[in-house]
Amino acid sequence: MMVSYILSISEYALPFLLVLTVLVFIHELGHYLVARWNGVKIEVFSIGFGPELFGWTDKANTRWKFSLIPLGGYVKMYGDADASSKPDESASAAMTEEQKSLTLQGKTVGQRIAVVAAGPAANYILAIILLSILHLTKGIPTFVPTIGGVAENSIAHSIGIVPGDRIIAFNDQPVTNFDELRKIIPASAGQAIKVQIKRTEKDTSQSQDLTLTGNMVKDGQPMSSLGITPSGEQIYRNAGFIDSITTSVKYCFDVSKETLKALGQMVIGNRSSNELGGILTIGALAKQSAAQGWIALILLTAVLSINLGLINLLPIPVLDGGHIVFYSIEALRGKPVSAKAQERAYTIGLFIVLGLMAVATWNDLSRFKIISWIMGLFN
């Protein structure tokens, strides 16, 4: 039994490490490039933590390396106390002005914010690039204009639309996918409408074309929604370069919004923290996506890149968002947050991050029945 668990988990390792390495490299590359652009000296660029496995030193005296524990990475800048970019106060006190100018802390508040924000920004840029490539090559996913649900007392309900109907035209404008409906329906608020549908009889499988009419008005108020949902049958529509990018940006925004909403619901107790997933969950998703093909794997990579960028922007000390908060406070006060206050904040932030990791790990162990297997050893 133990061997089967180990073999099962090991199958997730390669796709997981592949995806994670790409995301971490891009994130840290964002920090690195903007830091170098602003004249900050970089001491270490590491993929992974712990002892170095192999690496090299470039002409700028930066050590590029792969480390033993492949669960993240970091860029250590000159004058930092550790990989979390916490300033080394004692080392800074002994530096000359010329040396201080090579540190992150020796830069303006705006430059420091740019360096810190560059990591999450790089993850969002990666996601937009990957999604845009998918949209240009495969098309933009959308739904066929077949009705899956009709809200009660909606405009659609009042004019006789039922689940299973396929809308083929709206106000004489041909409809081929659900995205087109989302664009043209709101413009008809308060107006008379004509909806042409194809209805298939369940018993005979014969279809007929019908024209339904009505008004986009309810209780004397103009309405901008029919009150319908798609059936779920997905298709891909062709997209140009600009459409691909704008759709990708909107997708990043929507994923970020929904993730923040879910986290907020967990914090206030309206949503279970059991939904959090850790290394094994991500590995399982990576394995599943790899098995489904390169499109699924690229889409997963894009979604994980969005979430990595978003999570790092959370205002938690030790994360990029926490640094941005400190620098913003410094900009408002005209002086840095005291070293003691930062130290306390870093400690609290570390406990928060470790706590989230512990919950995610516990969920993984329960989800993959490792906890039940361990308990079985004692029964």
mmCIF file of C-alpha atoms in Angstrom:
data_model
loop_
_atom_site.group_PDB
_atom_site.id
_atom_site.type_symbol
_atom_site.label_atom_id
_atom_site.label_comp_id
_atom_site.label_asym_id
_atom_site.label_seq_id
_atom_site.Cartn_x
_atom_site.Cartn_y
_atom_site.Cartn_z
ATOM 1 C CA MET A 1 0.000 0.000 0.000
ATOM 2 C CA MET A 2 2.774 2.413 0.920
ATOM 3 C CA VAL A 3 4.578 1.729 -2.352
ATOM 4 C CA SER A 4 1.404 2.445 -4.366
ATOM 5 C CA TYR A 5 0.965 5.779 -2.581
ATOM 6 C CA ILE A 6 4.572 6.744 -3.272
ATOM 7 C CA LEU A 7 4.304 5.730 -6.931
ATOM 8 C CA SER A 8 1.024 7.605 -7.294
ATOM 9 C CA ILE A 9 2.488 10.785 -5.797
ATOM 10 C CA SER A 10 5.698 10.473 -7.821
ATOM 11 C CA GLU A 11 3.653 10.561 -11.031
ATOM 12 C CA TYR A 12 2.664 14.137 -10.185
ATOM 13 C CA ALA A 13 6.244 15.262 -9.598
ATOM 14 C CA LEU A 14 7.521 15.882 -13.130
ATOM 15 C CA PRO A 15 4.611 17.993 -14.498
ATOM 16 C CA PHE A 16 4.371 19.808 -11.157
ATOM 17 C CA LEU A 17 8.071 20.676 -11.072
ATOM 18 C CA LEU A 18 8.007 21.715 -14.724
ATOM 19 C CA VAL A 19 5.125 24.148 -14.186
ATOM 20 C CA LEU A 20 6.463 25.419 -10.855
ATOM 21 C CA THR A 21 9.967 26.008 -12.235
ATOM 22 C CA VAL A 22 8.602 28.088 -15.116
ATOM 23 C CA LEU A 23 6.394 30.186 -12.815
ATOM 24 C CA VAL A 24 9.113 30.764 -10.229
ATOM 25 C CA PHE A 25 11.718 31.627 -12.849
ATOM 26 C CA ILE A 26 9.440 34.186 -14.509
ATOM 27 C CA HIS A 27 8.481 35.704 -11.150
ATOM 28 C CA GLU A 28 12.056 36.085 -9.978
ATOM 29 C CA LEU A 29 13.190 37.243 -13.429
ATOM 30 C CA GLY A 30 10.749 40.128 -13.097
ATOM 31 C CA HIS A 31 12.399 41.192 -9.829
ATOM 32 C CA TYR A 32 15.862 40.681 -11.296
ATOM 33 C CA LEU A 33 15.390 42.667 -14.505
ATOM 34 C CA VAL A 34 13.763 45.699 -12.871
ATOM 35 C CA ALA A 35 16.313 45.651 -10.035
ATOM 36 C CA ARG A 36 19.225 45.595 -12.482
ATOM 37 C CA TRP A 37 17.554 48.307 -14.571
ATOM 38 C CA ASN A 38 17.469 50.482 -11.442
ATOM 39 C CA GLY A 39 21.108 49.800 -10.589
ATOM 40 C CA VAL A 40 20.633 47.261 -7.791
ATOM 41 C CA LYS A 41 23.372 44.675 -7.391
ATOM 42 C CA ILE A 42 22.093 41.072 -7.437
ATOM 43 C CA GLU A 43 24.027 38.521 -5.415
ATOM 44 C CA VAL A 44 21.972 35.347 -5.978
ATOM 45 C CA PHE A 45 19.263 34.175 -8.383
ATOM 46 C CA SER A 46 18.047 30.818 -7.102
ATOM 47 C CA ILE A 47 15.480 28.337 -8.316
ATOM 48 C CA GLY A 48 14.671 26.374 -5.174
ATOM 49 C CA PHE A 49 15.854 26.685 -1.594
ATOM 50 C CA GLY A 50 18.526 25.035 0.515
ATOM 51 C CA PRO A 51 21.922 23.712 -0.587
ATOM 52 C CA GLU A 52 23.003 24.445 -4.145
ATOM 53 C CA LEU A 53 22.908 21.565 -6.621
ATOM 54 C CA PHE A 54 24.643 23.370 -9.472
ATOM 55 C CA GLY A 55 25.070 26.882 -10.794
ATOM 56 C CA TRP A 56 27.350 29.500 -12.306
ATOM 57 C CA THR A 57 28.482 33.058 -11.681
ATOM 58 C CA ASP A 58 28.015 35.648 -14.427
ATOM 59 C CA LYS A 59 30.107 38.727 -15.292
ATOM 60 C CA ALA A 60 28.057 40.889 -12.917
ATOM 61 C CA ASN A 61 29.066 38.532 -10.088
ATOM 62 C CA THR A 62 25.530 37.163 -9.705
ATOM 63 C CA ARG A 63 25.303 33.532 -8.691
ATOM 64 C CA TRP A 64 22.670 31.684 -10.748
ATOM 65 C CA LYS A 65 21.831 28.364 -9.163
ATOM 66 C CA PHE A 66 19.419 25.476 -8.765
ATOM 67 C CA SER A 67 18.930 24.416 -5.156
ATOM 68 C CA LEU A 68 17.913 21.180 -3.465
ATOM 69 C CA ILE A 69 14.317 22.012 -2.473
ATOM 70 C CA PRO A 70 12.477 22.902 -5.727
ATOM 71 C CA LEU A 71 9.490 24.609 -4.069
ATOM 72 C CA GLY A 72 10.052 28.241 -4.929
ATOM 73 C CA GLY A 73 12.963 30.543 -5.508
ATOM 74 C CA TYR A 74 14.389 33.930 -4.690
ATOM 75 C CA VAL A 75 16.543 36.832 -5.811
ATOM 76 C CA LYS A 76 18.929 38.000 -3.065
ATOM 77 C CA MET A 77 19.982 41.586 -3.561
ATOM 78 C CA TYR A 78 23.029 43.318 -2.171
ATOM 79 C CA GLY A 79 22.244 44.553 1.335
ATOM 80 C CA ASP A 80 19.443 42.064 1.999
ATOM 81 C CA ALA A 81 19.525 40.061 5.221
ATOM 82 C CA ASP A 82 17.904 37.021 3.615
ATOM 83 C CA ALA A 83 15.909 35.765 0.645
ATOM 84 C CA SER A 84 12.759 37.647 1.762
ATOM 85 C CA SER A 85 14.467 40.985 0.892
ATOM 86 C CA LYS A 86 14.449 42.106 4.516
ATOM 87 C CA PRO A 87 17.153 44.790 4.809
ATOM 88 C CA ASP A 88 20.310 43.957 6.743
ATOM 89 C CA GLU A 89 20.516 46.936 9.090
ATOM 90 C CA SER A 90 23.911 46.051 10.579
ATOM 91 C CA ALA A 91 25.509 45.542 7.163
ATOM 92 C CA SER A 92 23.963 48.778 5.876
ATOM 93 C CA ALA A 93 25.420 50.769 8.767
ATOM 94 C CA ALA A 94 28.938 49.712 7.745
ATOM 95 C CA MET A 95 28.492 50.538 4.045
ATOM 96 C CA THR A 96 29.831 53.524 2.194
ATOM 97 C CA GLU A 97 27.421 55.753 0.286
ATOM 98 C CA GLU A 98 28.602 54.200 -2.955
ATOM 99 C CA GLN A 99 27.865 50.718 -1.633
ATOM 100 C CA LYS A 100 24.449 51.778 -0.326
ATOM 101 C CA SER A 101 23.571 53.042 -3.805
ATOM 102 C CA LEU A 102 23.824 49.440 -5.037
ATOM 103 C CA THR A 103 21.255 48.172 -2.517
ATOM 104 C CA LEU A 104 17.487 48.128 -2.912
ATOM 105 C CA GLN A 105 17.166 50.264 0.200
ATOM 106 C CA GLY A 106 19.418 52.869 -1.404
ATOM 107 C CA LYS A 107 16.865 53.506 -4.134
ATOM 108 C CA THR A 108 13.858 55.816 -4.129
ATOM 109 C CA VAL A 109 10.509 54.571 -2.838
ATOM 110 C CA GLY A 110 9.161 54.477 -6.394
ATOM 111 C CA GLN A 111 12.086 52.377 -7.598
ATOM 112 C CA ARG A 112 11.714 49.944 -4.700
ATOM 113 C CA ILE A 113 7.988 49.525 -5.332
ATOM 114 C CA ALA A 114 8.733 48.906 -9.019
ATOM 115 C CA VAL A 115 11.292 46.208 -8.180
ATOM 116 C CA VAL A 116 8.980 44.455 -5.729
ATOM 117 C CA ALA A 117 5.903 44.691 -7.962
ATOM 118 C CA ALA A 118 7.841 43.392 -10.984
ATOM 119 C CA GLY A 119 7.639 39.759 -9.803
ATOM 120 C CA PRO A 120 3.837 39.553 -9.656
ATOM 121 C CA ALA A 121 3.619 41.695 -12.804
ATOM 122 C CA ALA A 122 5.830 39.186 -14.629
ATOM 123 C CA ASN A 123 3.435 36.390 -13.661
ATOM 124 C CA TYR A 124 0.479 38.327 -15.031
ATOM 125 C CA ILE A 125 2.387 39.120 -18.227
ATOM 126 C CA LEU A 126 3.249 35.430 -18.639
ATOM 127 C CA ALA A 127 -0.416 34.501 -18.210
ATOM 128 C CA ILE A 128 -1.511 37.091 -20.777
ATOM 129 C CA ILE A 129 1.093 35.839 -23.272
ATOM 130 C CA LEU A 130 0.131 32.177 -22.802
ATOM 131 C CA LEU A 131 -3.588 32.905 -23.037
ATOM 132 C CA SER A 132 -3.109 35.111 -26.090
ATOM 133 C CA ILE A 133 -1.159 32.334 -27.836
ATOM 134 C CA LEU A 134 -3.994 29.909 -27.079
ATOM 135 C CA HIS A 135 -6.582 32.377 -28.351
ATOM 136 C CA LEU A 136 -4.678 33.035 -31.566
ATOM 137 C CA THR A 137 -3.980 29.376 -32.324
ATOM 138 C CA LYS A 138 -7.030 27.605 -30.908
ATOM 139 C CA GLY A 139 -9.567 30.430 -30.668
ATOM 140 C CA ILE A 140 -11.372 32.048 -27.756
ATOM 141 C CA PRO A 141 -13.545 29.578 -25.829
ATOM 142 C CA THR A 142 -17.208 30.426 -25.677
ATOM 143 C CA PHE A 143 -20.540 28.620 -25.574
ATOM 144 C CA VAL A 144 -22.992 27.710 -28.287
ATOM 145 C CA PRO A 145 -26.131 29.894 -27.994
ATOM 146 C CA THR A 146 -28.173 26.991 -26.620
ATOM 147 C CA ILE A 147 -30.147 27.772 -23.478
ATOM 148 C CA GLY A 148 -29.294 25.777 -20.383
ATOM 149 C CA GLY A 149 -31.441 27.655 -17.883
ATOM 150 C CA VAL A 150 -34.141 30.318 -17.794
ATOM 151 C CA ALA A 151 -34.678 32.429 -14.682
ATOM 152 C CA GLU A 152 -38.216 32.669 -13.366
ATOM 153 C CA ASN A 153 -40.005 35.965 -14.031
ATOM 154 C CA SER A 154 -37.253 36.935 -16.493
ATOM 155 C CA ILE A 155 -37.732 38.459 -19.938
ATOM 156 C CA ALA A 156 -36.814 35.131 -21.523
ATOM 157 C CA HIS A 157 -39.440 33.355 -19.403
ATOM 158 C CA SER A 158 -42.103 35.897 -20.310
ATOM 159 C CA ILE A 159 -41.611 35.516 -24.079
ATOM 160 C CA GLY A 160 -41.553 31.723 -23.986
ATOM 161 C CA ILE A 161 -37.878 30.726 -24.189
ATOM 162 C CA VAL A 162 -37.250 27.323 -22.603
ATOM 163 C CA PRO A 163 -34.093 25.299 -21.857
ATOM 164 C CA GLY A 164 -32.835 23.557 -24.972
ATOM 165 C CA ASP A 165 -33.774 26.392 -27.321
ATOM 166 C CA ARG A 166 -30.949 27.570 -29.544
ATOM 167 C CA ILE A 167 -30.941 31.275 -30.377
ATOM 168 C CA ILE A 168 -30.083 31.777 -34.041
ATOM 169 C CA ALA A 169 -30.840 35.508 -34.313
ATOM 170 C CA PHE A 170 -31.611 38.449 -32.041
ATOM 171 C CA ASN A 171 -33.440 41.407 -33.632
ATOM 172 C CA ASP A 172 -32.533 39.955 -37.048
ATOM 173 C CA GLN A 173 -28.843 39.896 -36.128
ATOM 174 C CA PRO A 174 -27.401 36.360 -36.606
ATOM 175 C CA VAL A 175 -26.017 34.716 -33.461
ATOM 176 C CA THR A 176 -23.340 32.012 -33.537
ATOM 177 C CA ASN A 177 -22.110 31.992 -29.925
ATOM 178 C CA PHE A 178 -23.017 33.184 -26.442
ATOM 179 C CA ASP A 179 -20.450 35.993 -26.436
ATOM 180 C CA GLU A 180 -22.357 37.694 -29.238
ATOM 181 C CA LEU A 181 -25.528 37.576 -27.152
ATOM 182 C CA ARG A 182 -23.743 39.185 -24.204
ATOM 183 C CA LYS A 183 -22.738 42.074 -26.461
ATOM 184 C CA ILE A 184 -26.015 42.736 -28.276
ATOM 185 C CA ILE A 185 -28.689 42.073 -25.618
ATOM 186 C CA PRO A 186 -27.833 44.977 -23.236
ATOM 187 C CA ALA A 187 -28.150 47.475 -26.102
ATOM 188 C CA SER A 188 -31.841 46.541 -26.393
ATOM 189 C CA ALA A 189 -32.788 47.521 -22.829
ATOM 190 C CA GLY A 190 -36.295 48.995 -22.770
ATOM 191 C CA GLN A 191 -36.929 48.171 -26.423
ATOM 192 C CA ALA A 192 -39.035 45.699 -28.361
ATOM 193 C CA ILE A 193 -37.165 42.520 -29.226
ATOM 194 C CA LYS A 194 -37.498 39.669 -31.683
ATOM 195 C CA VAL A 195 -35.736 36.411 -30.838
ATOM 196 C CA GLN A 196 -35.454 33.697 -33.460
ATOM 197 C CA ILE A 197 -34.856 30.259 -31.998
ATOM 198 C CA LYS A 198 -34.486 26.653 -33.126
ATOM 199 C CA ARG A 199 -36.460 24.354 -30.871
ATOM 200 C CA THR A 200 -35.989 20.586 -30.893
ATOM 201 C CA GLU A 201 -38.854 18.404 -29.726
ATOM 202 C CA LYS A 202 -37.643 15.923 -27.124
ATOM 203 C CA ASP A 203 -39.819 13.054 -28.265
ATOM 204 C CA THR A 204 -39.339 13.317 -32.037
ATOM 205 C CA SER A 205 -35.925 15.019 -32.250
ATOM 206 C CA GLN A 206 -37.484 17.228 -34.930
ATOM 207 C CA SER A 207 -36.646 20.917 -34.834
ATOM 208 C CA GLN A 208 -38.576 23.972 -35.819
ATOM 209 C CA ASP A 209 -37.717 27.630 -36.170
ATOM 210 C CA LEU A 210 -39.756 30.010 -34.028
ATOM 211 C CA THR A 211 -39.832 33.778 -33.658
ATOM 212 C CA LEU A 212 -40.593 35.066 -30.156
ATOM 213 C CA THR A 213 -41.334 38.712 -29.477
ATOM 214 C CA GLY A 214 -41.548 40.884 -26.402
ATOM 215 C CA ASN A 215 -40.108 43.920 -24.665
ATOM 216 C CA MET A 216 -36.992 44.323 -22.545
ATOM 217 C CA VAL A 217 -39.112 45.872 -19.807
ATOM 218 C CA LYS A 218 -40.120 44.497 -16.407
ATOM 219 C CA ASP A 219 -42.396 46.281 -13.955
ATOM 220 C CA GLY A 220 -42.038 49.414 -16.018
ATOM 221 C CA GLN A 221 -38.232 49.338 -15.825
ATOM 222 C CA PRO A 222 -35.885 48.714 -18.784
ATOM 223 C CA MET A 223 -33.997 45.433 -18.497
ATOM 224 C CA SER A 224 -30.558 44.676 -19.974
ATOM 225 C CA SER A 225 -30.634 40.910 -19.425
ATOM 226 C CA LEU A 226 -32.800 38.138 -20.837
ATOM 227 C CA GLY A 227 -32.239 35.937 -17.785
ATOM 228 C CA ILE A 228 -30.665 32.978 -19.580
ATOM 229 C CA THR A 229 -27.607 30.791 -19.023
ATOM 230 C CA PRO A 230 -25.740 28.688 -21.607
ATOM 231 C CA SER A 231 -26.105 24.919 -21.829
ATOM 232 C CA GLY A 232 -22.365 24.438 -21.352
ATOM 233 C CA GLU A 233 -21.501 23.145 -24.807
ATOM 234 C CA GLN A 234 -18.219 24.875 -25.629
ATOM 235 C CA ILE A 235 -16.882 26.049 -28.975
ATOM 236 C CA TYR A 236 -13.988 28.251 -30.077
ATOM 237 C CA ARG A 237 -14.366 31.451 -32.049
ATOM 238 C CA ASN A 238 -11.649 32.972 -34.193
ATOM 239 C CA ALA A 239 -9.866 35.966 -32.702
ATOM 240 C CA GLY A 240 -7.509 38.645 -33.935
ATOM 241 C CA PHE A 241 -4.417 39.901 -32.136
ATOM 242 C CA ILE A 242 -6.097 42.728 -30.197
ATOM 243 C CA ASP A 243 -9.129 40.605 -29.315
ATOM 244 C CA SER A 244 -6.834 37.867 -28.019
ATOM 245 C CA ILE A 245 -4.955 40.253 -25.744
ATOM 246 C CA THR A 246 -8.016 42.069 -24.400
ATOM 247 C CA THR A 247 -9.772 38.762 -23.724
ATOM 248 C CA SER A 248 -6.657 37.473 -21.936
ATOM 249 C CA VAL A 249 -6.450 40.595 -19.768
ATOM 250 C CA LYS A 250 -10.136 40.275 -18.867
ATOM 251 C CA TYR A 251 -9.612 36.606 -18.017
ATOM 252 C CA CYS A 252 -6.752 37.533 -15.654
ATOM 253 C CA PHE A 253 -8.980 40.132 -14.014
ATOM 254 C CA ASP A 254 -11.875 37.679 -13.614
ATOM 255 C CA VAL A 255 -9.674 34.932 -12.134
ATOM 256 C CA SER A 256 -8.106 37.413 -9.706
ATOM 257 C CA LYS A 257 -11.516 38.750 -8.665
ATOM 258 C CA GLU A 258 -12.932 35.284 -8.055
ATOM 259 C CA THR A 259 -9.825 34.197 -6.129
ATOM 260 C CA LEU A 260 -10.011 37.246 -3.845
ATOM 261 C CA LYS A 261 -13.720 36.652 -3.371
ATOM 262 C CA ALA A 262 -13.086 33.031 -2.380
ATOM 263 C CA LEU A 263 -10.304 33.995 0.046
ATOM 264 C CA GLY A 264 -12.527 36.654 1.591
ATOM 265 C CA GLN A 265 -15.331 34.135 2.071
ATOM 266 C CA MET A 266 -12.888 31.738 3.766
ATOM 267 C CA VAL A 267 -11.675 34.464 6.119
ATOM 268 C CA ILE A 268 -15.208 35.362 7.277
ATOM 269 C CA GLY A 269 -16.260 31.721 7.434
ATOM 270 C CA ASN A 270 -18.697 31.633 4.532
ATOM 271 C CA ARG A 271 -16.558 29.180 2.619
ATOM 272 C CA SER A 272 -14.635 26.105 3.711
ATOM 273 C CA SER A 273 -10.846 26.246 3.842
ATOM 274 C CA ASN A 274 -10.939 22.621 2.668
ATOM 275 C CA GLU A 275 -10.870 24.016 -0.865
ATOM 276 C CA LEU A 276 -7.273 25.155 -0.420
ATOM 277 C CA GLY A 277 -4.817 22.896 -2.188
ATOM 278 C CA GLY A 278 -1.097 22.411 -1.809
ATOM 279 C CA ILE A 279 1.712 20.701 -3.661
ATOM 280 C CA LEU A 280 -0.106 17.421 -4.239
ATOM 281 C CA THR A 281 -3.240 19.119 -5.548
ATOM 282 C CA ILE A 282 -1.243 21.245 -7.972
ATOM 283 C CA GLY A 283 0.735 18.179 -8.987
ATOM 284 C CA ALA A 284 -2.452 16.229 -9.658
ATOM 285 C CA LEU A 285 -3.838 19.083 -11.761
ATOM 286 C CA ALA A 286 -0.556 19.318 -13.678
ATOM 287 C CA LYS A 287 -0.559 15.580 -14.322
ATOM 288 C CA GLN A 288 -4.184 15.651 -15.468
ATOM 289 C CA SER A 289 -3.572 18.668 -17.712
ATOM 290 C CA ALA A 290 -0.453 17.101 -19.238
ATOM 291 C CA ALA A 291 -2.456 13.970 -20.026
ATOM 292 C CA GLN A 292 -5.141 16.068 -21.742
ATOM 293 C CA GLY A 293 -2.598 17.756 -23.997
ATOM 294 C CA TRP A 294 -0.558 20.918 -24.319
ATOM 295 C CA ILE A 295 -3.590 23.221 -24.439
ATOM 296 C CA ALA A 296 -4.819 22.098 -21.011
ATOM 297 C CA LEU A 297 -1.294 22.291 -19.572
ATOM 298 C CA ILE A 298 -0.729 25.830 -20.895
ATOM 299 C CA LEU A 299 -4.112 26.938 -19.560
ATOM 300 C CA LEU A 300 -3.296 25.505 -16.121
ATOM 301 C CA THR A 301 0.095 27.230 -16.186
ATOM 302 C CA ALA A 302 -1.607 30.533 -16.998
ATOM 303 C CA VAL A 303 -4.128 30.156 -14.160
ATOM 304 C CA LEU A 304 -1.422 29.202 -11.652
ATOM 305 C CA SER A 305 0.690 32.141 -12.833
ATOM 306 C CA ILE A 306 -2.227 34.503 -12.194
ATOM 307 C CA ASN A 307 -2.711 33.085 -8.705
ATOM 308 C CA LEU A 308 0.997 33.235 -7.909
ATOM 309 C CA GLY A 309 1.108 36.876 -8.926
ATOM 310 C CA LEU A 310 -2.058 37.682 -6.976
ATOM 311 C CA ILE A 311 -1.026 35.886 -3.795
ATOM 312 C CA ASN A 312 2.320 37.670 -3.789
ATOM 313 C CA LEU A 313 0.484 40.996 -3.993
ATOM 314 C CA LEU A 314 -1.468 40.300 -0.795
ATOM 315 C CA PRO A 315 -0.490 42.839 1.900
ATOM 316 C CA ILE A 316 1.240 40.246 4.066
ATOM 317 C CA PRO A 317 4.789 40.936 5.302
ATOM 318 C CA VAL A 318 7.384 38.575 3.721
ATOM 319 C CA LEU A 319 5.311 38.676 0.515
ATOM 320 C CA ASP A 320 5.805 41.294 -2.207
ATOM 321 C CA GLY A 321 2.558 42.998 -1.209
ATOM 322 C CA GLY A 322 3.843 43.440 2.324
ATOM 323 C CA HIS A 323 6.959 45.230 1.048
ATOM 324 C CA ILE A 324 4.800 47.486 -1.104
ATOM 325 C CA VAL A 325 2.772 48.402 2.006
ATOM 326 C CA PHE A 326 5.951 49.317 3.910
ATOM 327 C CA TYR A 327 7.249 51.432 1.038
ATOM 328 C CA SER A 328 3.874 53.139 0.624
ATOM 329 C CA ILE A 329 3.788 54.018 4.328
ATOM 330 C CA GLU A 330 7.319 55.392 3.970
ATOM 331 C CA ALA A 331 6.200 57.556 1.050
ATOM 332 C CA LEU A 332 3.330 58.965 3.133
ATOM 333 C CA ARG A 333 5.348 59.484 6.337
ATOM 334 C CA GLY A 334 8.523 60.676 4.694
ATOM 335 C CA LYS A 335 10.582 58.115 6.610
ATOM 336 C CA PRO A 336 10.853 54.309 6.709
ATOM 337 C CA VAL A 337 8.899 52.100 9.083
ATOM 338 C CA SER A 338 11.094 51.348 12.094
ATOM 339 C CA ALA A 339 13.229 48.228 11.989
ATOM 340 C CA LYS A 340 11.520 46.858 15.116
ATOM 341 C CA ALA A 341 8.040 47.294 13.610
ATOM 342 C CA GLN A 342 9.168 45.635 10.388
ATOM 343 C CA GLU A 343 10.685 42.738 12.312
ATOM 344 C CA ARG A 344 7.428 42.143 14.187
ATOM 345 C CA ALA A 345 5.434 42.405 10.976
ATOM 346 C CA TYR A 346 7.717 39.914 9.221
ATOM 347 C CA THR A 347 7.229 37.454 12.083
ATOM 348 C CA ILE A 348 3.435 37.792 11.915
ATOM 349 C CA GLY A 349 3.510 37.508 8.146
ATOM 350 C CA LEU A 350 5.652 34.388 8.326
ATOM 351 C CA PHE A 351 3.179 32.751 10.715
ATOM 352 C CA ILE A 352 0.288 33.614 8.387
ATOM 353 C CA VAL A 353 2.062 32.135 5.357
ATOM 354 C CA LEU A 354 3.148 29.031 7.256
ATOM 355 C CA GLY A 355 -0.398 28.646 8.586
ATOM 356 C CA LEU A 356 -1.866 28.757 5.086
ATOM 357 C CA MET A 357 0.736 26.253 3.909
ATOM 358 C CA ALA A 358 -0.127 23.962 6.830
ATOM 359 C CA VAL A 359 -3.855 24.075 6.016
ATOM 360 C CA ALA A 360 -3.174 23.412 2.315
ATOM 361 C CA THR A 361 -0.837 20.523 3.172
ATOM 362 C CA TRP A 362 -3.360 18.992 5.575
ATOM 363 C CA ASN A 363 -6.035 19.230 2.885
ATOM 364 C CA ASP A 364 -3.697 17.480 0.454
ATOM 365 C CA LEU A 365 -2.967 14.687 2.910
ATOM 366 C CA SER A 366 -6.686 14.210 3.538
ATOM 367 C CA ARG A 367 -7.697 14.569 -0.129
ATOM 368 C CA PHE A 368 -5.219 11.939 -1.264
ATOM 369 C CA LYS A 369 -6.144 9.661 1.677
ATOM 370 C CA ILE A 370 -2.634 9.718 3.107
ATOM 371 C CA ILE A 371 -4.019 10.583 6.552
ATOM 372 C CA SER A 372 -6.372 7.599 6.478
ATOM 373 C CA TRP A 373 -3.512 5.356 5.346
ATOM 374 C CA ILE A 374 -1.329 6.533 8.242
ATOM 375 C CA MET A 375 -4.182 6.060 10.728
ATOM 376 C CA GLY A 376 -4.665 2.560 9.323
ATOM 377 C CA LEU A 377 -1.137 1.662 10.360
ATOM 378 C CA PHE A 378 -2.115 2.090 14.000
ATOM 379 C CA ASN A 379 -5.332 0.114 13.809
#
